[in-house]
Amino acid sequence: MKRKQLVVGNWKMNGSLSDNAALLDGLSGADGLMALDVAVCVPYLYLAQARERLASGGVSWGAQNVSEYDSGAYTGEVSGKMLVDFQVSFGLVGHSERRSLYAEPNELVGIKARKLLEVEVTPIVCVGETLEQREAGQTFEIVSSQFEAVIEQIGIENLGRIVIAYEPVWAIGTGLTASPAQAQEVHGYIREQVALLDKAAAGSLRILYGGSVKPDSAEKLFQQADVDGGLIGGASLNLIDFLTICRLAT
Ligand code: 13P
């Protein structure tokens, strides 16, 4: 039996109150989503709107980042506790855009994952290699180091409380999806590594694939044994495409 699939939309820095309203209402009223978990990670400013429009349906909402601090003089930052005020279920940490554009190192990603767990929000820990790293045969090594830095912060005992998203950097926003075999290879590797630490957690861990997932590429990816759903960027901004992808995960 496969794990319950999870499809998460990452809106990144997109949206407006009026555009979001249609998208959120469409998700909230959609059928055919009972057999899987669905969430959207929206810009902080729209969490209240997501809560208001999704509260009565089966779709959850989450944030795209979190501060490594609890409170204080950190201009522009948002704490885990603030996210809890808006009943978020998930928070992304370590997205490759945060790693590359905002220079977030592995250790910081681990701390952010810990901060989310402290307030009972599920971290979606993003890992993935660049094209250069893949071509240099370093994919497993890179993914391991990103993942180990998180375990160091959260502890092996919390492995059962996170979601991992494998997002090869070269596939994000490029239209170049990893092939189902490439995705499965890395997902299988991640699960094996987790199993070395905690067999039960490895069995239940959801590992999402992200990187140019579209309605026409989703089905084969989701069929892979260790692919438990997707983290969807661009296609999550289009209601029909996102719902199609969600339904293909069941
Ligand atoms: P795209 O689906 O737009 O490639 O983005 C993937 C992603 O970064 C999701 O977090």
Tab-separated table of C-alpha atoms and ligand atoms in Angstrom:
chain	number	residue	atom	x	y	z
A	1	MET	CA	0.000	0.000	0.000
A	2	LYS	CA	1.303	3.413	-0.876
A	3	ARG	CA	1.376	6.142	1.737
A	4	LYS	CA	-1.391	8.734	1.600
A	5	GLN	CA	-0.308	11.105	-1.122
A	6	LEU	CA	0.270	14.790	-0.452
A	7	VAL	CA	0.212	17.505	-3.092
A	8	VAL	CA	1.342	20.971	-2.034
A	9	GLY	CA	1.159	24.126	-4.107
A	10	ASN	CA	3.986	26.594	-3.584
A	11	TRP	CA	2.705	29.912	-4.825
A	12	LYS	CA	6.078	31.599	-4.293
A	13	MET	CA	5.742	35.415	-4.572
A	14	ASN	CA	2.601	35.368	-6.661
A	15	GLY	CA	-1.017	36.291	-6.104
A	16	SER	CA	-3.314	39.145	-5.189
A	17	LEU	CA	-6.403	39.240	-3.015
A	18	SER	CA	-8.672	39.032	-6.032
A	19	ASP	CA	-6.758	36.325	-7.932
A	20	ASN	CA	-6.355	34.248	-4.788
A	21	ALA	CA	-10.048	34.384	-3.991
A	22	ALA	CA	-10.977	32.511	-7.147
A	23	LEU	CA	-8.184	29.984	-6.709
A	24	LEU	CA	-8.913	29.314	-3.033
A	25	ASP	CA	-12.663	29.063	-3.543
A	26	GLY	CA	-12.109	26.689	-6.446
A	27	LEU	CA	-9.937	24.475	-4.264
A	28	SER	CA	-12.269	24.640	-1.333
A	29	GLY	CA	-15.226	23.563	-3.413
A	30	ALA	CA	-13.416	20.923	-5.482
A	31	ASP	CA	-14.367	17.292	-5.276
A	32	GLY	CA	-12.219	14.255	-5.894
A	33	LEU	CA	-9.653	15.280	-3.296
A	34	MET	CA	-10.832	13.044	-0.463
A	35	ALA	CA	-8.260	10.311	-0.985
A	36	LEU	CA	-5.208	12.540	-0.642
A	37	ASP	CA	-3.912	15.491	1.352
A	38	VAL	CA	-3.742	18.847	-0.431
A	39	ALA	CA	-2.233	22.116	0.778
A	40	VAL	CA	-1.172	25.483	-0.571
A	41	CYS	CA	1.807	27.441	0.753
A	42	VAL	CA	0.937	31.079	0.220
A	43	PRO	CA	2.804	34.343	0.841
A	44	TYR	CA	2.567	35.276	4.541
A	45	LEU	CA	0.243	38.186	3.809
A	46	TYR	CA	-2.375	35.880	2.372
A	47	LEU	CA	-2.476	33.340	5.199
A	48	ALA	CA	-5.531	35.016	6.713
A	49	GLN	CA	-7.289	34.888	3.374
A	50	ALA	CA	-6.329	31.241	2.862
A	51	ARG	CA	-7.625	30.365	6.313
A	52	GLU	CA	-10.898	32.182	5.726
A	53	ARG	CA	-11.543	30.602	2.337
A	54	LEU	CA	-10.235	27.095	3.017
A	55	ALA	CA	-11.415	26.555	6.584
A	56	SER	CA	-14.593	24.741	5.623
A	57	GLY	CA	-13.033	22.476	2.972
A	58	GLY	CA	-10.466	19.709	2.971
A	59	VAL	CA	-7.482	21.709	1.704
A	60	SER	CA	-4.848	22.909	4.197
A	61	TRP	CA	-2.605	25.957	4.027
A	62	GLY	CA	0.961	26.680	4.923
A	63	ALA	CA	3.808	29.180	4.826
A	64	GLN	CA	6.854	29.327	2.566
A	65	ASN	CA	9.416	30.185	5.228
A	66	VAL	CA	9.804	30.890	8.946
A	67	SER	CA	12.226	32.809	11.123
A	68	GLU	CA	14.879	30.948	13.072
A	69	TYR	CA	14.031	33.211	16.045
A	70	ASP	CA	11.037	33.210	18.363
A	71	SER	CA	10.478	36.980	18.658
A	72	GLY	CA	12.327	40.256	18.920
A	73	ALA	CA	14.195	42.768	16.822
A	74	TYR	CA	14.227	40.910	13.489
A	75	THR	CA	12.679	43.349	11.050
A	76	GLY	CA	10.699	41.701	8.311
A	77	GLU	CA	10.676	38.231	9.841
A	78	VAL	CA	7.769	35.970	10.837
A	79	SER	CA	7.970	33.479	13.706
A	80	GLY	CA	6.542	29.998	14.018
A	81	LYS	CA	4.240	31.197	16.763
A	82	MET	CA	2.773	33.818	14.425
A	83	LEU	CA	2.121	31.115	11.849
A	84	VAL	CA	0.221	29.154	14.459
A	85	ASP	CA	-2.090	32.138	14.909
A	86	PHE	CA	-3.216	31.402	11.360
A	87	GLN	CA	-3.514	27.617	11.895
A	88	VAL	CA	-0.978	26.698	9.257
A	89	SER	CA	-0.396	22.980	8.806
A	90	PHE	CA	2.879	23.184	6.874
A	91	GLY	CA	5.918	25.382	6.416
A	92	LEU	CA	8.475	25.076	3.641
A	93	VAL	CA	12.113	25.169	4.703
A	94	GLY	CA	15.222	25.022	2.572
A	95	HIS	CA	13.586	25.768	-0.743
A	96	SER	CA	16.368	26.096	-3.298
A	97	GLU	CA	15.359	29.705	-3.967
A	98	ARG	CA	15.971	30.470	-0.271
A	99	ARG	CA	19.232	28.556	-0.358
A	100	SER	CA	20.547	30.274	-3.475
A	101	LEU	CA	18.975	33.761	-3.514
A	102	TYR	CA	19.058	34.324	0.259
A	103	ALA	CA	22.163	32.279	1.019
A	104	GLU	CA	20.462	30.021	3.569
A	105	PRO	CA	22.969	27.371	4.619
A	106	ASN	CA	22.122	23.800	5.615
A	107	GLU	CA	22.365	24.508	9.325
A	108	LEU	CA	19.879	27.384	9.147
A	109	VAL	CA	17.441	25.178	7.259
A	110	GLY	CA	17.720	22.649	10.072
A	111	ILE	CA	17.063	25.293	12.709
A	112	LYS	CA	13.995	26.503	10.824
A	113	ALA	CA	12.656	22.944	10.636
A	114	ARG	CA	13.152	22.651	14.407
A	115	LYS	CA	11.352	25.944	14.999
A	116	LEU	CA	8.333	24.690	13.080
A	117	LEU	CA	8.277	21.417	15.007
A	118	GLU	CA	8.406	23.349	18.272
A	119	VAL	CA	5.036	24.878	17.379
A	120	GLU	CA	3.619	21.651	15.922
A	121	VAL	CA	3.755	22.770	12.296
A	122	THR	CA	4.959	20.155	9.811
A	123	PRO	CA	8.133	21.238	8.036
A	124	ILE	CA	8.418	20.378	4.368
A	125	VAL	CA	12.173	20.103	4.046
A	126	CYS	CA	13.351	20.800	0.494
A	127	VAL	CA	16.521	19.182	-0.786
A	128	GLY	CA	18.059	18.907	-4.212
A	129	GLU	CA	21.160	19.248	-6.320
A	130	THR	CA	22.145	21.736	-9.023
A	131	LEU	CA	22.871	20.614	-12.563
A	132	GLU	CA	26.622	20.967	-12.006
A	133	GLN	CA	26.391	18.802	-8.911
A	134	ARG	CA	24.379	16.159	-10.755
A	135	GLU	CA	26.819	16.142	-13.641
A	136	ALA	CA	29.678	15.787	-11.179
A	137	GLY	CA	27.995	12.716	-9.696
A	138	GLN	CA	27.343	14.451	-6.373
A	139	THR	CA	23.560	14.158	-6.170
A	140	PHE	CA	23.411	11.684	-3.273
A	141	GLU	CA	26.153	13.459	-1.388
A	142	ILE	CA	24.434	16.858	-1.662
A	143	VAL	CA	21.027	15.540	-0.728
A	144	SER	CA	22.534	13.673	2.238
A	145	SER	CA	24.344	16.707	3.570
A	146	GLN	CA	21.198	18.835	3.299
A	147	PHE	CA	19.184	16.168	5.048
A	148	GLU	CA	21.755	15.396	7.759
A	149	ALA	CA	21.908	19.057	8.766
A	150	VAL	CA	18.180	18.892	9.438
A	151	ILE	CA	18.416	15.699	11.490
A	152	GLU	CA	21.165	17.254	13.528
A	153	GLN	CA	18.743	19.989	14.562
A	154	ILE	CA	15.498	18.064	14.948
A	155	GLY	CA	16.854	14.739	16.227
A	156	ILE	CA	16.221	11.256	14.868
A	157	GLU	CA	13.192	10.966	17.133
A	158	ASN	CA	11.404	13.592	15.041
A	159	LEU	CA	11.966	12.006	11.645
A	160	GLY	CA	8.362	10.849	11.661
A	161	ARG	CA	7.118	14.422	11.904
A	162	ILE	CA	8.497	15.915	8.716
A	163	VAL	CA	7.848	15.796	4.991
A	164	ILE	CA	10.737	15.848	2.531
A	165	ALA	CA	10.538	17.407	-0.912
A	166	TYR	CA	13.147	16.392	-3.470
A	167	GLU	CA	13.452	19.304	-5.857
A	168	PRO	CA	16.355	19.085	-8.276
A	169	VAL	CA	17.374	22.716	-8.776
A	170	TRP	CA	17.763	22.203	-12.521
A	171	ALA	CA	14.107	21.185	-12.784
A	172	ILE	CA	12.603	24.134	-10.930
A	173	GLY	CA	10.795	26.569	-13.193
A	174	THR	CA	12.714	25.302	-16.211
A	175	GLY	CA	10.187	22.965	-17.773
A	176	LEU	CA	12.812	20.209	-17.401
A	177	THR	CA	11.153	17.616	-15.184
A	178	ALA	CA	13.282	14.846	-13.755
A	179	SER	CA	12.361	11.591	-15.429
A	180	PRO	CA	10.294	9.248	-13.266
A	181	ALA	CA	13.373	7.003	-12.971
A	182	GLN	CA	15.608	9.884	-11.900
A	183	ALA	CA	13.084	10.947	-9.277
A	184	GLN	CA	12.614	7.398	-7.997
A	185	GLU	CA	16.362	6.881	-7.717
A	186	VAL	CA	16.780	9.837	-5.375
A	187	HIS	CA	13.548	9.238	-3.471
A	188	GLY	CA	14.542	5.618	-2.899
A	189	TYR	CA	17.953	6.724	-1.716
A	190	ILE	CA	16.441	9.213	0.753
A	191	ARG	CA	14.119	6.568	2.156
A	192	GLU	CA	17.007	4.124	2.540
A	193	GLN	CA	18.990	6.712	4.455
A	194	VAL	CA	16.053	7.387	6.752
A	195	ALA	CA	15.555	3.641	7.261
A	196	LEU	CA	19.100	3.357	8.588
A	197	LEU	CA	18.057	5.712	11.379
A	198	ASP	CA	14.421	4.788	11.943
A	199	LYS	CA	12.708	2.043	10.009
A	200	ALA	CA	9.181	2.958	11.028
A	201	ALA	CA	9.699	6.612	10.130
A	202	ALA	CA	11.083	5.582	6.733
A	203	GLY	CA	7.939	3.567	6.070
A	204	SER	CA	5.602	6.447	6.751
A	205	LEU	CA	7.764	9.356	5.531
A	206	ARG	CA	6.238	11.269	2.639
A	207	ILE	CA	8.766	12.295	0.023
A	208	LEU	CA	7.361	14.743	-2.522
A	209	TYR	CA	8.826	15.454	-5.923
A	210	GLY	CA	9.038	19.051	-7.124
A	211	GLY	CA	10.342	20.670	-10.285
A	212	SER	CA	8.200	21.533	-13.313
A	213	VAL	CA	5.436	19.076	-12.429
A	214	LYS	CA	2.599	19.623	-14.903
A	215	PRO	CA	-0.620	17.722	-15.611
A	216	ASP	CA	1.109	15.756	-18.367
A	217	SER	CA	4.143	14.731	-16.316
A	218	ALA	CA	2.533	14.161	-12.928
A	219	GLU	CA	1.022	10.718	-13.370
A	220	LYS	CA	4.207	8.779	-14.153
A	221	LEU	CA	6.103	10.581	-11.394
A	222	PHE	CA	3.398	9.794	-8.844
A	223	GLN	CA	3.409	6.143	-9.866
A	224	GLN	CA	6.962	5.679	-8.612
A	225	ALA	CA	7.175	3.591	-5.466
A	226	ASP	CA	8.869	6.227	-3.343
A	227	VAL	CA	7.180	9.327	-4.737
A	228	ASP	CA	4.409	10.279	-2.335
A	229	GLY	CA	3.069	13.359	-4.071
A	230	GLY	CA	4.368	16.653	-5.336
A	231	LEU	CA	5.451	20.171	-4.503
A	232	ILE	CA	4.046	22.224	-7.338
A	233	GLY	CA	5.182	25.718	-8.296
A	234	GLY	CA	3.908	27.321	-11.487
A	235	ALA	CA	1.115	24.833	-12.117
A	236	SER	CA	-0.360	25.463	-8.656
A	237	LEU	CA	-1.365	28.973	-9.762
A	238	ASN	CA	-3.777	27.538	-12.307
A	239	LEU	CA	-6.826	25.976	-10.675
A	240	ILE	CA	-7.516	23.431	-13.412
A	241	ASP	CA	-3.890	22.335	-13.693
A	242	PHE	CA	-3.441	22.056	-9.944
A	243	LEU	CA	-6.638	20.064	-9.462
A	244	THR	CA	-5.676	17.784	-12.332
A	245	ILE	CA	-2.288	17.145	-10.716
A	246	CYS	CA	-3.937	16.489	-7.343
A	247	ARG	CA	-6.349	13.960	-8.830
A	248	LEU	CA	-3.502	12.187	-10.630
A	249	ALA	CA	-1.927	11.531	-7.250
A	250	THR	CA	-4.747	9.288	-6.106
B	1	13P	P1	7.882	24.699	-10.625
B	1	13P	O1	6.795	23.676	-10.477
B	1	13P	O2	7.390	26.026	-11.091
B	1	13P	O3	9.054	24.189	-11.387
B	1	13P	O4	8.420	24.994	-9.131
B	1	13P	C1	8.761	23.933	-8.329
B	1	13P	C2	9.020	24.448	-6.970
B	1	13P	O5	9.996	25.136	-6.745
B	1	13P	C3	8.047	24.140	-5.921
B	1	13P	O6	8.533	24.471	-4.675
